[in-house]
Amino acid sequence: MAARLAMARTLRRLAAARPQRALAGARLSSTRAGGAPMDFPCIDRLETRQRDLALGGPEPTYEKVVTGYSVYAHDAPFACDHGGVLPRFDIAYETWGTLNAAKSNAILVHTGLSGSSHAHSHERNPNPGWWEKFIGPGRALDTDKFFVMCTNVLGGCYGSTGPGSVDPRTGARYATTFPLLTVNDMVRAQFRLLDALGIERLHASVGASMGGMQSLCAAALHPTRVGRVVSISACARSHPYSIALRFAQRQALMADPNFNRGFYYEHTPPHVGMKLARAVATVTYRSGPEWEQRFGRRRRLPEQPPALCPDFLVETYVDHASERFCLQYDANSLLYVSKAMDMFDVSRSVSDRLQRSREASAGSGAASAPAAVCMHESEQPAGEASRAESAAEIRADLVAGVRGA
């Protein structure tokens, strides 16, 4: 702790001196050019936040954002699809409504990438949930009829085991020693919870975005245990365009010097990288027509000269949304969960290969698995056998996986 405080004091002195030296140079240059130096209030705010974080505050809030959830403790080894075995895991979950005697009215709601289990308010947490208007008496997910459940996914940071959790084998946080996950892993962990609750068959599996992937995956992995599927704004196989966008987000995050290859929990978190990653993501969450309707080309201060810091209203929105997210979600969870979305593919051949890899990992306790295990056969590196080369065969493989054939 003393070393961290000493380092923080040094960083604060350096950070405070850097803008002054830069400004002095700018003033000299502007004197020669006859102009005044441009103001960069957005950079000033970033530097101030970085100094505050280096001094030990404000603390990341993602471990305190959600309260009032229950925890399912799975105290047995859990083999992951791409190698590695978790010695145990926790799943945070919340419920609304009453489970009937036959345990046949359960609806499992799956979250998006950064969602918590708090989909709707309740006595233990009266704050509005992220699907507040869709859950409740007489609503789309009617709690007078159904027992509605929602979990924080494996790999998340809102009560479920993830990279920020403590590895019981070492007493230290997993960080990037945490095994790579798939959406299949997340769903299999959820079904361990269902087993513990005695729920043999879901009335419905429901979700949007990554939640829609999980919803579809649940039916593909357990076709006899899912009665209905509601998959909103999702896919059966991640598209190269979405993979590229999430790659750009992860690159921005990992390029932050404070990322430290994922071992930042006792140090300054990668605030700038997280903000840039979320800014890229925020742009993708809304369509072009919606941006036009909501913001148009309106500027924040139209009477002022243009600025390089947030100037258009759409820029101020992206800046605010990305800044707000920085300390509300764990950077490592963002990396792991977004990578799971990239690898999502319910094709029959992919699911079979993942199962073989998982079984081998469970038997050996191996820390890794073949790097190409998530790929479709047609996407394997050159020289490897391919049995599904045509588009028709690929489609058939995908349909077989969706049907759980």
JSON list of C-alpha atoms in Angstrom, two decimals, residues 194-373:
[
{"chain": "A", "resi": 194, "resn": "LEU", "atom": "CA", "xyz": [-31.94, -24.87, -12.79]},
{"chain": "A", "resi": 195, "resn": "ASP", "atom": "CA", "xyz": [-30.94, -28.36, -11.68]},
{"chain": "A", "resi": 196, "resn": "ALA", "atom": "CA", "xyz": [-30.39, -27.10, -8.14]},
{"chain": "A", "resi": 197, "resn": "LEU", "atom": "CA", "xyz": [-33.85, -25.50, -8.14]},
{"chain": "A", "resi": 198, "resn": "GLY", "atom": "CA", "xyz": [-35.45, -28.66, -9.43]},
{"chain": "A", "resi": 199, "resn": "ILE", "atom": "CA", "xyz": [-36.61, -27.04, -12.68]},
{"chain": "A", "resi": 200, "resn": "GLU", "atom": "CA", "xyz": [-36.57, -29.76, -15.30]},
{"chain": "A", "resi": 201, "resn": "ARG", "atom": "CA", "xyz": [-38.11, -27.78, -18.17]},
{"chain": "A", "resi": 202, "resn": "LEU", "atom": "CA", "xyz": [-38.35, -24.07, -18.87]},
{"chain": "A", "resi": 203, "resn": "HIS", "atom": "CA", "xyz": [-41.60, -22.58, -20.10]},
{"chain": "A", "resi": 204, "resn": "ALA", "atom": "CA", "xyz": [-39.45, -20.17, -22.14]},
{"chain": "A", "resi": 205, "resn": "SER", "atom": "CA", "xyz": [-35.88, -18.97, -22.68]},
{"chain": "A", "resi": 206, "resn": "VAL", "atom": "CA", "xyz": [-35.84, -15.23, -23.42]},
{"chain": "A", "resi": 207, "resn": "GLY", "atom": "CA", "xyz": [-33.14, -12.69, -24.23]},
{"chain": "A", "resi": 208, "resn": "ALA", "atom": "CA", "xyz": [-31.90, -9.86, -26.44]},
{"chain": "A", "resi": 209, "resn": "SER", "atom": "CA", "xyz": [-28.48, -9.27, -28.02]},
{"chain": "A", "resi": 210, "resn": "MET", "atom": "CA", "xyz": [-26.11, -11.64, -26.24]},
{"chain": "A", "resi": 211, "resn": "GLY", "atom": "CA", "xyz": [-29.16, -12.72, -24.25]},
{"chain": "A", "resi": 212, "resn": "GLY", "atom": "CA", "xyz": [-30.72, -13.81, -27.53]},
{"chain": "A", "resi": 213, "resn": "MET", "atom": "CA", "xyz": [-27.62, -15.88, -28.24]},
{"chain": "A", "resi": 214, "resn": "GLN", "atom": "CA", "xyz": [-27.99, -17.57, -24.85]},
{"chain": "A", "resi": 215, "resn": "SER", "atom": "CA", "xyz": [-31.69, -18.15, -25.42]},
{"chain": "A", "resi": 216, "resn": "LEU", "atom": "CA", "xyz": [-31.04, -19.91, -28.70]},
{"chain": "A", "resi": 217, "resn": "CYS", "atom": "CA", "xyz": [-28.07, -21.78, -27.23]},
{"chain": "A", "resi": 218, "resn": "ALA", "atom": "CA", "xyz": [-30.19, -23.04, -24.32]},
{"chain": "A", "resi": 219, "resn": "ALA", "atom": "CA", "xyz": [-32.65, -24.65, -26.73]},
{"chain": "A", "resi": 220, "resn": "ALA", "atom": "CA", "xyz": [-29.85, -26.07, -28.90]},
{"chain": "A", "resi": 221, "resn": "LEU", "atom": "CA", "xyz": [-28.00, -27.61, -25.94]},
{"chain": "A", "resi": 222, "resn": "HIS", "atom": "CA", "xyz": [-31.11, -28.76, -24.08]},
{"chain": "A", "resi": 223, "resn": "PRO", "atom": "CA", "xyz": [-33.93, -29.15, -26.64]},
{"chain": "A", "resi": 224, "resn": "THR", "atom": "CA", "xyz": [-36.08, -31.22, -24.28]},
{"chain": "A", "resi": 225, "resn": "ARG", "atom": "CA", "xyz": [-35.75, -28.72, -21.44]},
{"chain": "A", "resi": 226, "resn": "VAL", "atom": "CA", "xyz": [-36.80, -25.53, -23.25]},
{"chain": "A", "resi": 227, "resn": "GLY", "atom": "CA", "xyz": [-40.45, -25.09, -24.24]},
{"chain": "A", "resi": 228, "resn": "ARG", "atom": "CA", "xyz": [-40.20, -21.81, -26.15]},
{"chain": "A", "resi": 229, "resn": "VAL", "atom": "CA", "xyz": [-37.47, -19.51, -27.44]},
{"chain": "A", "resi": 230, "resn": "VAL", "atom": "CA", "xyz": [-37.57, -15.72, -27.67]},
{"chain": "A", "resi": 231, "resn": "SER", "atom": "CA", "xyz": [-34.37, -14.45, -29.30]},
{"chain": "A", "resi": 232, "resn": "ILE", "atom": "CA", "xyz": [-34.32, -10.69, -29.97]},
{"chain": "A", "resi": 233, "resn": "SER", "atom": "CA", "xyz": [-31.67, -8.87, -32.05]},
{"chain": "A", "resi": 234, "resn": "ALA", "atom": "CA", "xyz": [-29.39, -11.89, -31.93]},
{"chain": "A", "resi": 235, "resn": "CYS", "atom": "CA", "xyz": [-27.99, -14.53, -34.27]},
{"chain": "A", "resi": 236, "resn": "ALA", "atom": "CA", "xyz": [-27.13, -18.19, -34.53]},
{"chain": "A", "resi": 237, "resn": "ARG", "atom": "CA", "xyz": [-23.58, -17.34, -35.57]},
{"chain": "A", "resi": 238, "resn": "SER", "atom": "CA", "xyz": [-21.65, -14.12, -35.03]},
{"chain": "A", "resi": 239, "resn": "HIS", "atom": "CA", "xyz": [-21.14, -12.04, -38.17]},
{"chain": "A", "resi": 240, "resn": "PRO", "atom": "CA", "xyz": [-17.65, -10.88, -39.21]},
{"chain": "A", "resi": 241, "resn": "TYR", "atom": "CA", "xyz": [-18.78, -7.24, -38.97]},
{"chain": "A", "resi": 242, "resn": "SER", "atom": "CA", "xyz": [-19.77, -7.56, -35.32]},
{"chain": "A", "resi": 243, "resn": "ILE", "atom": "CA", "xyz": [-16.59, -9.52, -34.59]},
{"chain": "A", "resi": 244, "resn": "ALA", "atom": "CA", "xyz": [-14.51, -6.71, -36.10]},
{"chain": "A", "resi": 245, "resn": "LEU", "atom": "CA", "xyz": [-16.27, -4.06, -34.02]},
{"chain": "A", "resi": 246, "resn": "ARG", "atom": "CA", "xyz": [-15.77, -5.97, -30.78]},
{"chain": "A", "resi": 247, "resn": "PHE", "atom": "CA", "xyz": [-12.13, -6.58, -31.75]},
{"chain": "A", "resi": 248, "resn": "ALA", "atom": "CA", "xyz": [-11.64, -2.82, -32.09]},
{"chain": "A", "resi": 249, "resn": "GLN", "atom": "CA", "xyz": [-13.13, -2.33, -28.61]},
{"chain": "A", "resi": 250, "resn": "ARG", "atom": "CA", "xyz": [-10.82, -4.89, -27.04]},
{"chain": "A", "resi": 251, "resn": "GLN", "atom": "CA", "xyz": [-7.78, -3.43, -28.79]},
{"chain": "A", "resi": 252, "resn": "ALA", "atom": "CA", "xyz": [-8.58, 0.04, -27.46]},
{"chain": "A", "resi": 253, "resn": "LEU", "atom": "CA", "xyz": [-8.93, -1.38, -23.96]},
{"chain": "A", "resi": 254, "resn": "MET", "atom": "CA", "xyz": [-5.79, -3.51, -24.00]},
{"chain": "A", "resi": 255, "resn": "ALA", "atom": "CA", "xyz": [-3.73, -0.61, -25.40]},
{"chain": "A", "resi": 256, "resn": "ASP", "atom": "CA", "xyz": [-4.26, 1.32, -22.15]},
{"chain": "A", "resi": 257, "resn": "PRO", "atom": "CA", "xyz": [-0.93, 1.08, -20.23]},
{"chain": "A", "resi": 258, "resn": "ASN", "atom": "CA", "xyz": [-2.89, 0.57, -17.02]},
{"chain": "A", "resi": 259, "resn": "PHE", "atom": "CA", "xyz": [-4.43, -2.62, -18.42]},
{"chain": "A", "resi": 260, "resn": "ASN", "atom": "CA", "xyz": [-1.22, -4.41, -17.44]},
{"chain": "A", "resi": 261, "resn": "ARG", "atom": "CA", "xyz": [-2.26, -7.61, -19.24]},
{"chain": "A", "resi": 262, "resn": "GLY", "atom": "CA", "xyz": [-5.29, -7.82, -17.02]},
{"chain": "A", "resi": 263, "resn": "PHE", "atom": "CA", "xyz": [-3.50, -7.56, -13.66]},
{"chain": "A", "resi": 264, "resn": "TYR", "atom": "CA", "xyz": [-4.76, -4.12, -12.62]},
{"chain": "A", "resi": 265, "resn": "TYR", "atom": "CA", "xyz": [-6.95, -4.92, -9.62]},
{"chain": "A", "resi": 266, "resn": "GLU", "atom": "CA", "xyz": [-4.43, -3.66, -7.07]},
{"chain": "A", "resi": 267, "resn": "HIS", "atom": "CA", "xyz": [-3.44, -0.71, -9.24]},
{"chain": "A", "resi": 268, "resn": "THR", "atom": "CA", "xyz": [-5.00, 1.97, -11.43]},
{"chain": "A", "resi": 269, "resn": "PRO", "atom": "CA", "xyz": [-7.78, 0.53, -13.63]},
{"chain": "A", "resi": 270, "resn": "PRO", "atom": "CA", "xyz": [-7.60, 1.05, -17.43]},
{"chain": "A", "resi": 271, "resn": "HIS", "atom": "CA", "xyz": [-10.04, 3.95, -17.44]},
{"chain": "A", "resi": 272, "resn": "VAL", "atom": "CA", "xyz": [-9.07, 5.53, -20.78]},
{"chain": "A", "resi": 273, "resn": "GLY", "atom": "CA", "xyz": [-9.11, 2.21, -22.62]},
{"chain": "A", "resi": 274, "resn": "MET", "atom": "CA", "xyz": [-12.50, 1.32, -21.17]},
{"chain": "A", "resi": 275, "resn": "LYS", "atom": "CA", "xyz": [-13.90, 4.69, -22.20]},
{"chain": "A", "resi": 276, "resn": "LEU", "atom": "CA", "xyz": [-12.67, 4.32, -25.79]},
{"chain": "A", "resi": 277, "resn": "ALA", "atom": "CA", "xyz": [-14.00, 0.75, -25.99]},
{"chain": "A", "resi": 278, "resn": "ARG", "atom": "CA", "xyz": [-17.40, 1.82, -24.74]},
{"chain": "A", "resi": 279, "resn": "ALA", "atom": "CA", "xyz": [-17.48, 4.78, -27.14]},
{"chain": "A", "resi": 280, "resn": "VAL", "atom": "CA", "xyz": [-17.05, 2.38, -30.08]},
{"chain": "A", "resi": 281, "resn": "ALA", "atom": "CA", "xyz": [-19.72, 0.09, -28.65]},
{"chain": "A", "resi": 282, "resn": "THR", "atom": "CA", "xyz": [-22.17, 2.94, -28.00]},
{"chain": "A", "resi": 283, "resn": "VAL", "atom": "CA", "xyz": [-22.11, 3.94, -31.67]},
{"chain": "A", "resi": 284, "resn": "THR", "atom": "CA", "xyz": [-23.18, 0.41, -32.64]},
{"chain": "A", "resi": 285, "resn": "TYR", "atom": "CA", "xyz": [-26.12, 0.27, -30.21]},
{"chain": "A", "resi": 286, "resn": "ARG", "atom": "CA", "xyz": [-28.29, 2.64, -32.26]},
{"chain": "A", "resi": 287, "resn": "SER", "atom": "CA", "xyz": [-29.10, 2.84, -35.94]},
{"chain": "A", "resi": 288, "resn": "GLY", "atom": "CA", "xyz": [-28.28, 5.72, -38.28]},
{"chain": "A", "resi": 289, "resn": "PRO", "atom": "CA", "xyz": [-31.91, 6.90, -38.48]},
{"chain": "A", "resi": 290, "resn": "GLU", "atom": "CA", "xyz": [-32.17, 6.92, -34.69]},
{"chain": "A", "resi": 291, "resn": "TRP", "atom": "CA", "xyz": [-29.02, 9.02, -34.33]},
{"chain": "A", "resi": 292, "resn": "GLU", "atom": "CA", "xyz": [-30.48, 11.42, -36.90]},
{"chain": "A", "resi": 293, "resn": "GLN", "atom": "CA", "xyz": [-33.85, 11.63, -35.18]},
{"chain": "A", "resi": 294, "resn": "ARG", "atom": "CA", "xyz": [-32.44, 12.02, -31.69]},
{"chain": "A", "resi": 295, "resn": "PHE", "atom": "CA", "xyz": [-29.51, 14.39, -32.28]},
{"chain": "A", "resi": 296, "resn": "GLY", "atom": "CA", "xyz": [-29.26, 15.40, -35.93]},
{"chain": "A", "resi": 297, "resn": "ARG", "atom": "CA", "xyz": [-26.34, 17.75, -36.50]},
{"chain": "A", "resi": 298, "resn": "ARG", "atom": "CA", "xyz": [-27.14, 19.99, -33.58]},
{"chain": "A", "resi": 299, "resn": "ARG", "atom": "CA", "xyz": [-24.20, 21.41, -31.66]},
{"chain": "A", "resi": 300, "resn": "ARG", "atom": "CA", "xyz": [-23.92, 21.88, -27.91]},
{"chain": "A", "resi": 301, "resn": "LEU", "atom": "CA", "xyz": [-22.95, 25.56, -28.19]},
{"chain": "A", "resi": 302, "resn": "PRO", "atom": "CA", "xyz": [-23.79, 26.66, -31.74]},
{"chain": "A", "resi": 303, "resn": "GLU", "atom": "CA", "xyz": [-22.73, 30.23, -31.08]},
{"chain": "A", "resi": 304, "resn": "GLN", "atom": "CA", "xyz": [-19.18, 29.11, -30.19]},
{"chain": "A", "resi": 305, "resn": "PRO", "atom": "CA", "xyz": [-16.42, 28.15, -32.68]},
{"chain": "A", "resi": 306, "resn": "PRO", "atom": "CA", "xyz": [-16.08, 24.42, -33.42]},
{"chain": "A", "resi": 307, "resn": "ALA", "atom": "CA", "xyz": [-13.99, 22.38, -30.96]},
{"chain": "A", "resi": 308, "resn": "LEU", "atom": "CA", "xyz": [-12.08, 19.10, -31.07]},
{"chain": "A", "resi": 309, "resn": "CYS", "atom": "CA", "xyz": [-13.60, 18.01, -27.75]},
{"chain": "A", "resi": 310, "resn": "PRO", "atom": "CA", "xyz": [-17.29, 16.96, -27.72]},
{"chain": "A", "resi": 311, "resn": "ASP", "atom": "CA", "xyz": [-19.05, 19.60, -29.79]},
{"chain": "A", "resi": 312, "resn": "PHE", "atom": "CA", "xyz": [-22.03, 18.03, -31.57]},
{"chain": "A", "resi": 313, "resn": "LEU", "atom": "CA", "xyz": [-24.78, 16.75, -29.30]},
{"chain": "A", "resi": 314, "resn": "VAL", "atom": "CA", "xyz": [-24.19, 13.22, -30.56]},
{"chain": "A", "resi": 315, "resn": "GLU", "atom": "CA", "xyz": [-20.56, 13.56, -29.44]},
{"chain": "A", "resi": 316, "resn": "THR", "atom": "CA", "xyz": [-21.55, 14.74, -25.97]},
{"chain": "A", "resi": 317, "resn": "TYR", "atom": "CA", "xyz": [-23.89, 11.75, -25.66]},
{"chain": "A", "resi": 318, "resn": "VAL", "atom": "CA", "xyz": [-21.21, 9.23, -26.65]},
{"chain": "A", "resi": 319, "resn": "ASP", "atom": "CA", "xyz": [-18.70, 10.93, -24.33]},
{"chain": "A", "resi": 320, "resn": "HIS", "atom": "CA", "xyz": [-21.08, 10.87, -21.36]},
{"chain": "A", "resi": 321, "resn": "ALA", "atom": "CA", "xyz": [-22.27, 7.30, -21.93]},
{"chain": "A", "resi": 322, "resn": "SER", "atom": "CA", "xyz": [-18.74, 5.95, -22.27]},
{"chain": "A", "resi": 323, "resn": "GLU", "atom": "CA", "xyz": [-17.44, 7.83, -19.22]},
{"chain": "A", "resi": 324, "resn": "ARG", "atom": "CA", "xyz": [-20.32, 6.63, -17.06]},
{"chain": "A", "resi": 325, "resn": "PHE", "atom": "CA", "xyz": [-19.63, 3.00, -17.99]},
{"chain": "A", "resi": 326, "resn": "CYS", "atom": "CA", "xyz": [-15.91, 3.01, -17.15]},
{"chain": "A", "resi": 327, "resn": "LEU", "atom": "CA", "xyz": [-16.09, 2.13, -13.47]},
{"chain": "A", "resi": 328, "resn": "GLN", "atom": "CA", "xyz": [-19.40, 0.27, -13.61]},
{"chain": "A", "resi": 329, "resn": "TYR", "atom": "CA", "xyz": [-18.09, -2.81, -15.41]},
{"chain": "A", "resi": 330, "resn": "ASP", "atom": "CA", "xyz": [-14.89, -4.81, -15.05]},
{"chain": "A", "resi": 331, "resn": "ALA", "atom": "CA", "xyz": [-12.50, -4.45, -17.98]},
{"chain": "A", "resi": 332, "resn": "ASN", "atom": "CA", "xyz": [-11.53, -8.12, -17.95]},
{"chain": "A", "resi": 333, "resn": "SER", "atom": "CA", "xyz": [-15.18, -9.17, -17.96]},
{"chain": "A", "resi": 334, "resn": "LEU", "atom": "CA", "xyz": [-15.67, -6.98, -21.03]},
{"chain": "A", "resi": 335, "resn": "LEU", "atom": "CA", "xyz": [-12.82, -8.80, -22.78]},
{"chain": "A", "resi": 336, "resn": "TYR", "atom": "CA", "xyz": [-13.97, -12.29, -21.87]},
{"chain": "A", "resi": 337, "resn": "VAL", "atom": "CA", "xyz": [-17.69, -11.85, -22.47]},
{"chain": "A", "resi": 338, "resn": "SER", "atom": "CA", "xyz": [-17.25, -9.98, -25.75]},
{"chain": "A", "resi": 339, "resn": "LYS", "atom": "CA", "xyz": [-14.86, -12.68, -26.99]},
{"chain": "A", "resi": 340, "resn": "ALA", "atom": "CA", "xyz": [-17.49, -15.31, -26.13]},
{"chain": "A", "resi": 341, "resn": "MET", "atom": "CA", "xyz": [-19.93, -13.39, -28.33]},
{"chain": "A", "resi": 342, "resn": "ASP", "atom": "CA", "xyz": [-17.41, -13.42, -31.20]},
{"chain": "A", "resi": 343, "resn": "MET", "atom": "CA", "xyz": [-17.01, -17.20, -30.99]},
{"chain": "A", "resi": 344, "resn": "PHE", "atom": "CA", "xyz": [-20.74, -17.90, -30.81]},
{"chain": "A", "resi": 345, "resn": "ASP", "atom": "CA", "xyz": [-21.83, -20.48, -33.40]},
{"chain": "A", "resi": 346, "resn": "VAL", "atom": "CA", "xyz": [-24.53, -23.09, -32.77]},
{"chain": "A", "resi": 347, "resn": "SER", "atom": "CA", "xyz": [-23.63, -25.17, -35.83]},
{"chain": "A", "resi": 348, "resn": "ARG", "atom": "CA", "xyz": [-23.84, -28.87, -35.05]},
{"chain": "A", "resi": 349, "resn": "SER", "atom": "CA", "xyz": [-20.20, -29.55, -35.97]},
{"chain": "A", "resi": 350, "resn": "VAL", "atom": "CA", "xyz": [-18.97, -26.69, -33.77]},
{"chain": "A", "resi": 351, "resn": "SER", "atom": "CA", "xyz": [-21.06, -27.82, -30.79]},
{"chain": "A", "resi": 352, "resn": "ASP", "atom": "CA", "xyz": [-19.77, -31.38, -31.17]},
{"chain": "A", "resi": 353, "resn": "ARG", "atom": "CA", "xyz": [-16.16, -30.21, -31.31]},
{"chain": "A", "resi": 354, "resn": "LEU", "atom": "CA", "xyz": [-16.65, -28.02, -28.24]},
{"chain": "A", "resi": 355, "resn": "GLN", "atom": "CA", "xyz": [-18.08, -30.98, -26.36]},
{"chain": "A", "resi": 356, "resn": "ARG", "atom": "CA", "xyz": [-15.12, -33.19, -27.26]},
{"chain": "A", "resi": 357, "resn": "SER", "atom": "CA", "xyz": [-12.70, -30.45, -26.20]},
{"chain": "A", "resi": 358, "resn": "ARG", "atom": "CA", "xyz": [-14.53, -29.95, -22.91]},
{"chain": "A", "resi": 359, "resn": "GLU", "atom": "CA", "xyz": [-14.54, -33.66, -22.14]},
{"chain": "A", "resi": 360, "resn": "ALA", "atom": "CA", "xyz": [-10.81, -33.87, -22.85]},
{"chain": "A", "resi": 361, "resn": "SER", "atom": "CA", "xyz": [-10.19, -30.85, -20.62]},
{"chain": "A", "resi": 362, "resn": "ALA", "atom": "CA", "xyz": [-12.28, -32.32, -17.80]},
{"chain": "A", "resi": 363, "resn": "GLY", "atom": "CA", "xyz": [-10.31, -35.54, -17.98]},
{"chain": "A", "resi": 364, "resn": "SER", "atom": "CA", "xyz": [-6.87, -33.94, -18.02]},
{"chain": "A", "resi": 365, "resn": "GLY", "atom": "CA", "xyz": [-7.41, -30.61, -16.27]},
{"chain": "A", "resi": 366, "resn": "ALA", "atom": "CA", "xyz": [-5.64, -29.02, -19.24]},
{"chain": "A", "resi": 367, "resn": "ALA", "atom": "CA", "xyz": [-5.25, -25.28, -19.23]},
{"chain": "A", "resi": 368, "resn": "SER", "atom": "CA", "xyz": [-5.77, -24.87, -22.95]},
{"chain": "A", "resi": 369, "resn": "ALA", "atom": "CA", "xyz": [-7.46, -26.39, -25.97]},
{"chain": "A", "resi": 370, "resn": "PRO", "atom": "CA", "xyz": [-6.90, -26.30, -29.74]},
{"chain": "A", "resi": 371, "resn": "ALA", "atom": "CA", "xyz": [-7.12, -22.68, -30.86]},
{"chain": "A", "resi": 372, "resn": "ALA", "atom": "CA", "xyz": [-9.35, -23.52, -33.83]},
{"chain": "A", "resi": 373, "resn": "VAL", "atom": "CA", "xyz": [-11.95, -25.43, -31.87]}
]
